XYZ file of C-alpha atoms in Angstrom:
615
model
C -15.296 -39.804 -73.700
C -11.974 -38.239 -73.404
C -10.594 -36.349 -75.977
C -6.967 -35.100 -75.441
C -4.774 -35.907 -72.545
C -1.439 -34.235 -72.186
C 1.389 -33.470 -69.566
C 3.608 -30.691 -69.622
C 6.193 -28.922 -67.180
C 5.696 -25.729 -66.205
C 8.482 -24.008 -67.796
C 6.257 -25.100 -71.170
C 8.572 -28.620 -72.027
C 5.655 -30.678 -73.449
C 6.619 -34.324 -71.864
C 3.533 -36.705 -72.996
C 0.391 -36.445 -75.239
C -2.712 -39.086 -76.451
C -5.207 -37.343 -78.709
C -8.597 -39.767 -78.634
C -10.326 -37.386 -81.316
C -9.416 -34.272 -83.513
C -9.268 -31.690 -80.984
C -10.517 -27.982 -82.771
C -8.643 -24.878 -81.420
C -6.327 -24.405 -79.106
C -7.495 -25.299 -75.732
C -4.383 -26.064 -73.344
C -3.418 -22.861 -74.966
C -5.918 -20.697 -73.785
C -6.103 -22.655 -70.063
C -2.090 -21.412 -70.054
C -2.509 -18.186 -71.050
C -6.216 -17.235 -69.499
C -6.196 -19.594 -66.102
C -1.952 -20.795 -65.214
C -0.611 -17.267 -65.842
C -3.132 -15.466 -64.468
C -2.976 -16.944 -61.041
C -6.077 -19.053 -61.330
C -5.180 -22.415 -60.609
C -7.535 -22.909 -57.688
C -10.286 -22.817 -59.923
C -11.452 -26.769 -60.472
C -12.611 -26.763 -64.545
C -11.874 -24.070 -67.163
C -14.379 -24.223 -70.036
C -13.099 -23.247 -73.779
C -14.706 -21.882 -76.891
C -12.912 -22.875 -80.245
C -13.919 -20.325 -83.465
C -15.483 -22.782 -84.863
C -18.220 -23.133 -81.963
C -16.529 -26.450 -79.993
C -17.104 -26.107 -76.126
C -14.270 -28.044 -73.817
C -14.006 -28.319 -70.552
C -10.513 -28.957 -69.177
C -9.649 -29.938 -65.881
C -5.831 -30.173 -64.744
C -3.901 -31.223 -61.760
C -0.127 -29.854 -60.277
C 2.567 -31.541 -59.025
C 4.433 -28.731 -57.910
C 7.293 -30.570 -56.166
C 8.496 -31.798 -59.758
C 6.915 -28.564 -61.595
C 4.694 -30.832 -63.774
C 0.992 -30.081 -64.950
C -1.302 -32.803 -66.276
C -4.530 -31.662 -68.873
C -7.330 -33.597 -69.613
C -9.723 -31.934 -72.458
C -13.279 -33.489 -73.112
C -16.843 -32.257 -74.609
C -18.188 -29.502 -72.688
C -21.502 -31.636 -72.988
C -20.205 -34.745 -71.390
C -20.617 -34.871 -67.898
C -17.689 -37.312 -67.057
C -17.115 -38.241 -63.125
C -13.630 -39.889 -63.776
C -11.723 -37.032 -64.648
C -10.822 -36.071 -61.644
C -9.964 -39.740 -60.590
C -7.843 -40.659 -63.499
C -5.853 -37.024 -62.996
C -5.061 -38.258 -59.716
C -4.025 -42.143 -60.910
C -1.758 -40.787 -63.659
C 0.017 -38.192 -61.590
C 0.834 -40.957 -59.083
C 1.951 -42.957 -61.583
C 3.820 -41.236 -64.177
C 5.835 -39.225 -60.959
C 7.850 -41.873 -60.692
C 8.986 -41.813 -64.317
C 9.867 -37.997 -64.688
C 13.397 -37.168 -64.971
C 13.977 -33.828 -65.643
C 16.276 -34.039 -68.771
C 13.973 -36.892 -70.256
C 11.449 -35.221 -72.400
C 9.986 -38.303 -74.390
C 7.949 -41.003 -72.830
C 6.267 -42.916 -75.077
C 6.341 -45.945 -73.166
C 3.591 -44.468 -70.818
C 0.820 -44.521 -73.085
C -0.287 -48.774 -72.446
C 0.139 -47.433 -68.741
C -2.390 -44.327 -69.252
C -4.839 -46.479 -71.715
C -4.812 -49.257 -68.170
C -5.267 -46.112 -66.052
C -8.114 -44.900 -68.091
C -9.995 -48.144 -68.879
C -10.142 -48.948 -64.839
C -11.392 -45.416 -64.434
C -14.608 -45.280 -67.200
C -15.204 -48.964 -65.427
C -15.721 -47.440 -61.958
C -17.772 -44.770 -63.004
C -20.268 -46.998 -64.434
C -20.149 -49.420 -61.818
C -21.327 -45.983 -59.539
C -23.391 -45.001 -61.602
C -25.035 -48.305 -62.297
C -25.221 -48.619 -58.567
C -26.923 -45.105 -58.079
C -29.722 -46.413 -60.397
C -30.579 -49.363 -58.630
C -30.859 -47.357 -54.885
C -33.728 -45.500 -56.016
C -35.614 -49.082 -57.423
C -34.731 -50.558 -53.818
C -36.234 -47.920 -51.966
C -39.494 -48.077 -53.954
C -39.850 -51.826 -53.902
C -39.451 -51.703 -50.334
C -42.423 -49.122 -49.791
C -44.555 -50.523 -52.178
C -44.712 -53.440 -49.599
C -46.137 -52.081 -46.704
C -48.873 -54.275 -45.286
C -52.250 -52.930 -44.655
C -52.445 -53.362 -40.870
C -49.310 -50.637 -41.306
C -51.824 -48.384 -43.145
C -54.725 -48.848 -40.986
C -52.323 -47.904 -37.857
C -51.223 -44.897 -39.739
C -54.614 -43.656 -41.142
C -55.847 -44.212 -37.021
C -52.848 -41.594 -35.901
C -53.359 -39.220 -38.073
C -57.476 -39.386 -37.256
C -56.482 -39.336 -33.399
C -54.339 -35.961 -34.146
C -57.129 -34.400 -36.080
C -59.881 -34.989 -33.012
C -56.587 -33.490 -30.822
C -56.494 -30.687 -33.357
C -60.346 -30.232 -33.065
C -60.552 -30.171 -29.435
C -58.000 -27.709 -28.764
C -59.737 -25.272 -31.433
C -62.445 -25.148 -29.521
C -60.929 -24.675 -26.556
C -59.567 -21.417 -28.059
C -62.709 -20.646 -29.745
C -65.005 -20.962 -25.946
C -61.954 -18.875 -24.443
C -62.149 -15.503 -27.178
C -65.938 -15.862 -26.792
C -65.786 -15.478 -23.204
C -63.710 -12.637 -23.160
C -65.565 -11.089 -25.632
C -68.633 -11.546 -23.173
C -66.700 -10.243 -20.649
C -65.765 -7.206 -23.073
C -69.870 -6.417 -23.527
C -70.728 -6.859 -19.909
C -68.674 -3.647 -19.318
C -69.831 -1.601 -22.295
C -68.589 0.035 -25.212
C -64.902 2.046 -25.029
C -65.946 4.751 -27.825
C -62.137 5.735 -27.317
C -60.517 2.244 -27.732
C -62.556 1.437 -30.654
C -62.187 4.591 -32.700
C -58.093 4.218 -32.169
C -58.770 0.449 -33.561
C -60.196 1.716 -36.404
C -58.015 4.175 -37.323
C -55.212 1.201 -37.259
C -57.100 -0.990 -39.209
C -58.030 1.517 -41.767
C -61.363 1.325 -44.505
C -64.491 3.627 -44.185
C -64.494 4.226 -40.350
C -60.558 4.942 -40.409
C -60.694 8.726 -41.874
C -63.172 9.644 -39.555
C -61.739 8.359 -36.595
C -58.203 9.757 -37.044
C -60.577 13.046 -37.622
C -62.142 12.949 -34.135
C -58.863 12.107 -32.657
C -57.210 15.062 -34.007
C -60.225 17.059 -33.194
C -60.196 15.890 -29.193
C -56.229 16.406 -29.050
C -55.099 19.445 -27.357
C -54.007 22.293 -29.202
C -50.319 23.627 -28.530
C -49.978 26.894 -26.707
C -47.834 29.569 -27.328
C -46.444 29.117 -31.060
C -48.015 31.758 -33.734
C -51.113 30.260 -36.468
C -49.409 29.126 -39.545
C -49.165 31.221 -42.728
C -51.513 29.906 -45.769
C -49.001 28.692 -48.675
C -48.308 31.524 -51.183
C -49.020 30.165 -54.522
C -46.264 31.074 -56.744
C -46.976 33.100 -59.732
C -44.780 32.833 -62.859
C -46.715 34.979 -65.364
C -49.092 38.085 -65.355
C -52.568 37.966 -66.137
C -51.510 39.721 -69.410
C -49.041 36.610 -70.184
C -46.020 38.498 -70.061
C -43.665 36.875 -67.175
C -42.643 38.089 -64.142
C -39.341 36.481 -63.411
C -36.330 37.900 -65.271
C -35.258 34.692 -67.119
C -31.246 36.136 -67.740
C -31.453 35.384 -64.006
C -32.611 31.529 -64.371
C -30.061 31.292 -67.233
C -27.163 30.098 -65.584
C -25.499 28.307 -69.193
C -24.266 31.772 -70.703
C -20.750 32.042 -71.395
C -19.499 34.908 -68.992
C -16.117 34.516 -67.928
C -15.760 35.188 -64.487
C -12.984 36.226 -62.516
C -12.703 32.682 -60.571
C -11.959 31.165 -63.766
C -9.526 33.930 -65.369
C -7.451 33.166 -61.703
C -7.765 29.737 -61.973
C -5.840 28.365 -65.188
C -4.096 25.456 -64.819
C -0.555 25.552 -64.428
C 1.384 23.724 -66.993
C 4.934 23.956 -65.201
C 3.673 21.671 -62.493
C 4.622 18.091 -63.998
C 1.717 15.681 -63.762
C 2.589 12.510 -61.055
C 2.482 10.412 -64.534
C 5.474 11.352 -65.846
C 7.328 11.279 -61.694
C 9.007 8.345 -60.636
C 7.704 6.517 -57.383
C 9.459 5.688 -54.725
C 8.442 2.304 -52.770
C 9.418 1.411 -49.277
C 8.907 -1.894 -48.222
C 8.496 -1.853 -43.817
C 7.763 -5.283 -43.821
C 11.323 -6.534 -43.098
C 11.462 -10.030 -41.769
C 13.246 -9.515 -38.683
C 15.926 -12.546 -37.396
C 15.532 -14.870 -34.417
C 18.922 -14.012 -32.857
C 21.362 -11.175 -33.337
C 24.720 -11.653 -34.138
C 26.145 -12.535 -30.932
C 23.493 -14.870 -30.622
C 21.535 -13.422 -28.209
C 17.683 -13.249 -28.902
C 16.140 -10.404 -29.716
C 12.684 -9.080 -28.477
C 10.139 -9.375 -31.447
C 9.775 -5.963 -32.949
C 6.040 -4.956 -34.924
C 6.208 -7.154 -37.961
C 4.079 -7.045 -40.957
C 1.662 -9.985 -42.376
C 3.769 -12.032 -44.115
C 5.925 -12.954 -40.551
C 2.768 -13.660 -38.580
C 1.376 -15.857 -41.546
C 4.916 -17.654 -41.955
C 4.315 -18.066 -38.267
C 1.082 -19.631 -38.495
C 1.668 -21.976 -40.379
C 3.563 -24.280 -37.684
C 6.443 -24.951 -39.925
C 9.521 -23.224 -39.015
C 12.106 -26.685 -40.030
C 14.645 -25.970 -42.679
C 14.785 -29.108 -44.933
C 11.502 -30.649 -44.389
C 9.417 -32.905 -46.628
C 6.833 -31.788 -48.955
C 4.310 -29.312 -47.768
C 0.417 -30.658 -47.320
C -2.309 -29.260 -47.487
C -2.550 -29.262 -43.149
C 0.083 -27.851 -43.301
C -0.648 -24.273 -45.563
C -4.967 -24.393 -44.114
C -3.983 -22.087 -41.725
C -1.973 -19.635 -43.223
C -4.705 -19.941 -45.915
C -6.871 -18.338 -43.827
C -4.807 -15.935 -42.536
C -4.445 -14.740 -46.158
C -7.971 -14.342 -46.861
C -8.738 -12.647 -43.851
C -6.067 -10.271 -44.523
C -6.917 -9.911 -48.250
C -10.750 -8.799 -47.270
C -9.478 -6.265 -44.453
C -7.903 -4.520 -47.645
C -10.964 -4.291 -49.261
C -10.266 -6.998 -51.541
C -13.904 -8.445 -52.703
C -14.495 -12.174 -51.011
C -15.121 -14.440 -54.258
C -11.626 -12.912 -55.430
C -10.013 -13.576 -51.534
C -11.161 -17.250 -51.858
C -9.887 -17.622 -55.402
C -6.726 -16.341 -54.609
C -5.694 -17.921 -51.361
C -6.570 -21.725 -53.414
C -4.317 -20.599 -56.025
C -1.665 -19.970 -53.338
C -2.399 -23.222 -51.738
C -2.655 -24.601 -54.937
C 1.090 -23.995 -55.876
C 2.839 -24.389 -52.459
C 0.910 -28.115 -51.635
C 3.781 -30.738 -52.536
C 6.836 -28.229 -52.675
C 9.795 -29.374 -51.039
C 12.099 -27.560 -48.659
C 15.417 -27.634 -49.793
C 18.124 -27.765 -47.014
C 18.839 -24.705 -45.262
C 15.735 -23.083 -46.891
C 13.089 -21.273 -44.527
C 9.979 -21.327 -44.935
C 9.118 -18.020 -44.895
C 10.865 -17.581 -47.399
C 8.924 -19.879 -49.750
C 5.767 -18.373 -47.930
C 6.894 -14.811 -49.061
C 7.737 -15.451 -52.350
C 4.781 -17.480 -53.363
C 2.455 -14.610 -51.867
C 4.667 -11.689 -53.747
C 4.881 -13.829 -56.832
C 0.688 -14.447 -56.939
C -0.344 -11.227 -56.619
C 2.149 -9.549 -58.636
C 1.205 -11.665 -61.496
C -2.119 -10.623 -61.412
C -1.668 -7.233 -60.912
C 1.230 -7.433 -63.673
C -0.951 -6.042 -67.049
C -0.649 -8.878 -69.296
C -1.065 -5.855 -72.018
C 0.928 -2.866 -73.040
C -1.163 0.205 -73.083
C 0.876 3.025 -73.879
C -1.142 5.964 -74.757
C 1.350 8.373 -76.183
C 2.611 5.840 -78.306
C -0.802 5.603 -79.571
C -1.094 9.035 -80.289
C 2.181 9.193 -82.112
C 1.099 6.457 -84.192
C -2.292 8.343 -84.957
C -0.827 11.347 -85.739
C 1.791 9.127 -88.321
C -0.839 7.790 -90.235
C -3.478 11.142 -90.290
C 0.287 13.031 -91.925
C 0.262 9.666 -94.449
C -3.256 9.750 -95.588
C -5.418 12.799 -94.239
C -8.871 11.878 -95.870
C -9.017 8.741 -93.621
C -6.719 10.222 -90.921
C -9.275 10.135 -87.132
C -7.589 11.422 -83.826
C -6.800 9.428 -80.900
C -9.780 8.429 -79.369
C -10.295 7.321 -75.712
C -13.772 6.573 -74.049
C -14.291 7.064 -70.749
C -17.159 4.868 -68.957
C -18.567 3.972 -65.642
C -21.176 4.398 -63.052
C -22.464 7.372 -61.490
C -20.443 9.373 -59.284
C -16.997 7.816 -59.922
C -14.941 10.827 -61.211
C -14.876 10.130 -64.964
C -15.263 14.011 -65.850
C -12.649 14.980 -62.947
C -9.990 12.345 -63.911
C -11.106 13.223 -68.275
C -9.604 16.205 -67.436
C -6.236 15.376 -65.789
C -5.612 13.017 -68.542
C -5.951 16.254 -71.117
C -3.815 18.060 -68.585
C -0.986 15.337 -69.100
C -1.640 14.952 -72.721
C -1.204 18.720 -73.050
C 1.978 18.556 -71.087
C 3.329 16.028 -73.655
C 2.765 18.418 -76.759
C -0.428 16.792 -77.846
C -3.320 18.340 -78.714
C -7.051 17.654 -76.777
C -10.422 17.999 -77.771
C -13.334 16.868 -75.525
C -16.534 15.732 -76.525
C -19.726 16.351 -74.338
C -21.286 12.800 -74.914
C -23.119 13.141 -70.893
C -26.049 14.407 -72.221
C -28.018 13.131 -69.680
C -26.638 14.251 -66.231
C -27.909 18.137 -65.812
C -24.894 20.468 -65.693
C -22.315 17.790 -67.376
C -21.882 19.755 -70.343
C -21.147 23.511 -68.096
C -18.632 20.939 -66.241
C -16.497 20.189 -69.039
C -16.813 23.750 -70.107
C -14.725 25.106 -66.992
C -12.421 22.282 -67.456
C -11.577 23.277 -70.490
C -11.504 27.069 -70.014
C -9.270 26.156 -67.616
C -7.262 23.714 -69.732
C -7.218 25.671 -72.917
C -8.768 22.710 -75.064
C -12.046 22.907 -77.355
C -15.043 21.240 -76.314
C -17.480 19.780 -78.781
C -21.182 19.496 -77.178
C -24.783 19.411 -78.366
C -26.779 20.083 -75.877
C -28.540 18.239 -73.751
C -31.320 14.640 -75.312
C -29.427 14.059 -77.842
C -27.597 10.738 -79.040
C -24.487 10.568 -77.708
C -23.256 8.053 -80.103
C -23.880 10.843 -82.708
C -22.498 13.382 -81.117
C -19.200 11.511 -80.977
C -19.343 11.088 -84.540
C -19.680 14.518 -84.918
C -17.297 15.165 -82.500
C -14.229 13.219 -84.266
C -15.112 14.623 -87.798
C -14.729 18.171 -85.843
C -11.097 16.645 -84.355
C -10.277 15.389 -87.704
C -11.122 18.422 -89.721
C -8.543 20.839 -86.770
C -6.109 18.257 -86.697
C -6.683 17.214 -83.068
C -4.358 14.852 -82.466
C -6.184 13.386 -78.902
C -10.525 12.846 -78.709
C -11.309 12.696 -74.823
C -15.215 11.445 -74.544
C -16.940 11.549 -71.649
C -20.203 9.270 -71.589
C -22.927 9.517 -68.939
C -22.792 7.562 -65.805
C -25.202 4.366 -65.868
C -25.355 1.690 -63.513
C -24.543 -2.008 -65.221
C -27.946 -3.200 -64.328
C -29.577 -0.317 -66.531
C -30.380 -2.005 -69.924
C -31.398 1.046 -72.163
C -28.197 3.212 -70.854
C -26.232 0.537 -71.376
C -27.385 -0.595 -75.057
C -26.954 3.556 -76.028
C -23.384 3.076 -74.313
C -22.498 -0.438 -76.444
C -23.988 1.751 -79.445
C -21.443 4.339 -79.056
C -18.453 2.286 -78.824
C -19.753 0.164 -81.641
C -20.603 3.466 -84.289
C -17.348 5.401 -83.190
C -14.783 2.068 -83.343
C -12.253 4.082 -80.339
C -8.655 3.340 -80.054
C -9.420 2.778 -75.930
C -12.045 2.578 -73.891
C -11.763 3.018 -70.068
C -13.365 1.723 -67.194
C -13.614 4.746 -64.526
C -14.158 3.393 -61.180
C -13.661 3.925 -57.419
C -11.321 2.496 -55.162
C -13.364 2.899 -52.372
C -15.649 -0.145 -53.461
C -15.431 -3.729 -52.619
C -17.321 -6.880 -53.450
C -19.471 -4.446 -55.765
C -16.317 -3.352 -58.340
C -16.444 -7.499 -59.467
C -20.271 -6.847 -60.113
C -20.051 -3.519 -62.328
C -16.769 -4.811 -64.397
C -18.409 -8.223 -65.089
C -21.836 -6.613 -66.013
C -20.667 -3.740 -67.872
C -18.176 -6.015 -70.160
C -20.960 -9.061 -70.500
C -23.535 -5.767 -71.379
C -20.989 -4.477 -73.767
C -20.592 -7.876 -75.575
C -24.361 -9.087 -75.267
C -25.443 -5.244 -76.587
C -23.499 -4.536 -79.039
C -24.572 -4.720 -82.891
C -21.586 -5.609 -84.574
C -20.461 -9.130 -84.624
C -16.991 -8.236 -82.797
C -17.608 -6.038 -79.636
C -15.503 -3.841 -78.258
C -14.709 -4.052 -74.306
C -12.977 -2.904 -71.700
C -9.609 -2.017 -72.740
C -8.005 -0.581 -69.297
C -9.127 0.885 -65.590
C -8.757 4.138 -64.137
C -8.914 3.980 -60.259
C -9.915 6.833 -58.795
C -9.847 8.621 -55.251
C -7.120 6.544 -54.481
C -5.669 8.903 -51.991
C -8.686 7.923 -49.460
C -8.220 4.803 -49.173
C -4.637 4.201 -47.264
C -4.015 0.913 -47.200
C -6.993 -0.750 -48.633
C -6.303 -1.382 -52.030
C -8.242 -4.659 -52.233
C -10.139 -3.077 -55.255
C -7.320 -2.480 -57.349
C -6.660 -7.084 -57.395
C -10.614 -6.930 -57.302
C -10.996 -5.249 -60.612
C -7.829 -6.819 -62.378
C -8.298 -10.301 -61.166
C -12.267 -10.002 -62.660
C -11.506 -8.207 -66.297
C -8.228 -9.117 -66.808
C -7.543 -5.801 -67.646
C -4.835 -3.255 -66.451
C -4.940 -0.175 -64.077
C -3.680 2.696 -66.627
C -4.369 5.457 -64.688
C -4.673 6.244 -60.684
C -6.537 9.460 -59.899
C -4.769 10.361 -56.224
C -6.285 14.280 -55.650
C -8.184 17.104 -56.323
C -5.939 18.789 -59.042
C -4.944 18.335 -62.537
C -1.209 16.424 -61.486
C -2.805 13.934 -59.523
C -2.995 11.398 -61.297
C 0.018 8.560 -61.480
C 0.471 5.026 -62.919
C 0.023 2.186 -60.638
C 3.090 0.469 -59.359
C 2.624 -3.206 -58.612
C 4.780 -3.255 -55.714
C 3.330 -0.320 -53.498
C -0.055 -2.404 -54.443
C 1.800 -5.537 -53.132
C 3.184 -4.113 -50.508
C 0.029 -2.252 -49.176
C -1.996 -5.534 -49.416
C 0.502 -7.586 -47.218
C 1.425 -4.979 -44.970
């Protein structure tokens, strides 16, 4: 049974409504904000949670030549096959009726109640009908006459003899090549190499002989017996000097003394980018008139192109009409790297919003092409939350100066899998923070990697900032406890803590990880990853956030809060990761790590990401 029906405009104007039932939560709500504004509309059903444990599933339908959505909401445990029928009926019917400064239309409702009575009827008639198929079909077997069986149980007894007859045919054929085989004698050679392939008692001793019968090389020098190594006396006192295993001591060296980082040099963060667009749309004629030769023109011309629509003032677009260029964009999107469940997703939603526009006169359509392209991906890339970090800090710093016993530093955890950057890019972000008159501490939480901890040590010799680390086995959730009562007790105003890398498959690193974020409650935790990788960066983000929330022992867990991307400057154009990652958590880039020193690292700007992926 349907439970709430509603239809709305997309600019929000809320133009009809039935509720069947009392409706808990706030579910066309959530489908706005979680599935319309985040460029999701070629998804088919969107499935809601209410705080009080209701499950919905809501399935919608867009009439974008009038800018009107239509919602119907029903039981996530009712498996109803008319939904998508009656969204279908009551957008062709209630079309007529819109007039865009009408916003009340009450009349509709006998009209939707019709709509919705014919459509429950229909879907029991099918499934009524779907019943009764099976019943046919095993009436009609259970009839078969006896002469049918008797012919059948002959055939298959007339292709067992067949069967019969040729295995003996194969049988009399091995046995007389096997005769033929003991006529001539035994091969002592051949059989030994068959019984070193097959292997069992015989196969040592075989491979034994064979080695034995091989030739010897001539000319290279008898190998040396293996020295066994000796690490302590006979007396017990040992031999190796161990200040020369002991590579951990704290001797400054004259690499690092040259090597301080530079604090003039501004970090990329705090540099404005420049973006320049090269895919200009170049005209048919010039001004006299005369044409001009087509010059090298980015993606968005040869998609416009493709699409076999170059009319100004035509009728509503179809869905013939935008399969092509659909294509074209996915292609394109997976050259960049972009992962192929997010390609597909995307290029419906595009579809999705340009099927039924109109084409105003003297409007191209490349131009509606381009903008609907630009305007999809820059709302996904667009962070739909503000994550200012110095702000943060400020604020942390405000309330440690109102009330010290409870005031905690500014805490950021940095997570991800193995090999990403996470220490490398910890590091520039203290650099910046530094920069902006804030001071770091980092906290040595890797103790699991060897040589993470002697990492972050010439880091922050080189940085100036105190590092807080334990050692190696021990909990890291502990030591960042430790570590932010050591921050608090300085007056730190920043805690950097880098965690070990783990892959999101890896349940025991990743319950220690969700243990971490749950004990220490951080103001930010970060998702460190590469943007070299493709379909695998929707894997790790969806794992490690459905690990985070599954693991975690609190009743509210604590996930991803942002992304850094790093190695950013290998990647040239393919920046498919970077929609990859946002379109799967939702959550923003804050950081892009772009070199090998401590100013490379920049904020990501939405149009060189745009720009890059249609270029």
């Amino acid at each position: 049974m349907l439970d709430y029906f509603c239809i709305f405009t997309k600019s929000g104007a809320l133009l009809w409504a039935l509720s069947l039932t009392t409706v808990k939560g706030e579910p066309v709500n959530a489908l706005i904000r979680e599935c319309l504004l985040e460029e999701r509309t070629g998804d088919t059903t969107f499935s809601y949670t209410s705080p009080s444990g209701a499950a919905y599933n809501l399935k919608w339908a867009l009439n974008n030549a009038l800018g009107i959505v239509f919602v119907a909401v029903y039981q996530k445990a009712l498996k109803l096959a008319y939904v998508d029928e009656l969204l279908g009926k009551v957008n062709a019917s209630f079309s007529p009726r819109y007039q865009p400064a009408k916003f009340s239309y009450a009349d509709f409702e006998p009209t939707f109640k019709r709509l919705l009575r014919e459509s429950e009827e229909r879907a029991d008639q099918r499934a009524r009908s779907c019943k009764v198929r099976p019943c046919l079909q095993a009436a009609f077997q259970s009839e078969r006459t006896d002469g049918d069986e008797d012919e059948a149980d002959s055939k298959i007894r007339a292709s067992d003899m067949a069967t019969s007859q040729t295995d003996a045919t194969d049988l009399t054929g091995q046995s007389e090549e096997s005769e033929g085989h003991l006529s001539n004698g035994f091969d002592a050679a051949l059989l030994s190499k068959r019984l070193a392939k097959r292997g069992g008692p015989g196969a040592k001793a075989a491979k034994r002989a064979e080695l034995r019968d091989a030739p010897k090389p001539k000319g290279k020098a008898a190998a040396k017996p293996k020295v066994a190594r000796t690490w302590n006396d006979p007396s017990g006192e040992p031999r190796v000097d161990a200040a020369a295993l002991d590579f951990t001591e704290d001797k400054p060296s004259d690499v690092e003394s040259e090597t301080v980082a530079d604090f003039s040099k501004l970090s990329l963060i705090d540099v404005a980018e420049e973006v320049v667009f090269d895919d200009v749309e170049e005209e048919a004629t010039g001004a006299s008139g005369a044409a001009k030769k087509p010059a090298a023109t980015g993606f968005l011309s040869s998609l416009v192109r493709s699409m076999g629509v170059s009319v100004a003032g035509t009728s509503s677009l179809t869905r013939e009409d935008i399969a092509s260029a659909r294509t074209a964009l996915k292609t394109k999107l997976m050259e960049r790297n972009v992962a192929e469940e997010i390609a597909e997703k995307v290029c419906e939603s595009v579809a999705a919003g340009l099927e039924g526009r109109r084409l105003g006169s003297f409007t191209r359509v490349s131009t509606v092409v381009r903008e609907a392209v630009e305007a999809a991906l820059t709302r996904i890339l667009t962070p739909k939350r503000s994550i200012d970090v110095l702000r943060g800090v400020r604020e942390a710093k405000a309330r440690r100066r109102g009330d010290r016993a409870r005031g905690r530093p500014y805490t950021i955890v940095f997570v991800g899998v193995n090999g990403v950057g996470k220490s490398t890019n910890l590091a520039k972000v203290a650099y910046w923070l530094r920069q902006n008159g804030a001071s770091v501490m980092i906290a040595a939480c890797d103790t699991f990697r060897s040589g993470a901890v002697e990492q972050l040590k010439t880091h922050c010799a080189r940085l100036g900032v105190p590092l807080f680390e334990r050692g190696y086995e021990k909990d890291p959730a502990k030591v960042a406890a430790e570590a932010a009562k050591a921050a608090a007790r300085a007056g730190t105003d920043v805690l950097l803590v880098d965690t070990a890398g783990r892959m999101q498959d890896n349940e025991p690193l990743m319950r220690a990880l969700s243990n971490l974020i749950s004990l220490n409650a951080p103001d930010l935790v970060l998702f460190v990853g590469e943007a070299l990788v493709g379909n695998d960066a929707v894997d790790q983000l969806t794992k490690f956030n459905r690990r985070l929330a599954d693991l975690s022992p609190g009743p509210n867990p604590h996930l991803i809060d942002g992304i850094v991307l790093t190695k950013f400057d290998t990647i040239d154009d393919k920046v498919g990761a970077a929609l990859s990652m946002v379109y799967t958590s939702g959550a923003p880039i804050v950081f892009v790590g772009c070199g090998q020193t401590y100013v490379d690292l920049k904020r990501l700007h939405v149009k060189s990401i745009v720009a890059a992926l249609l270029k």
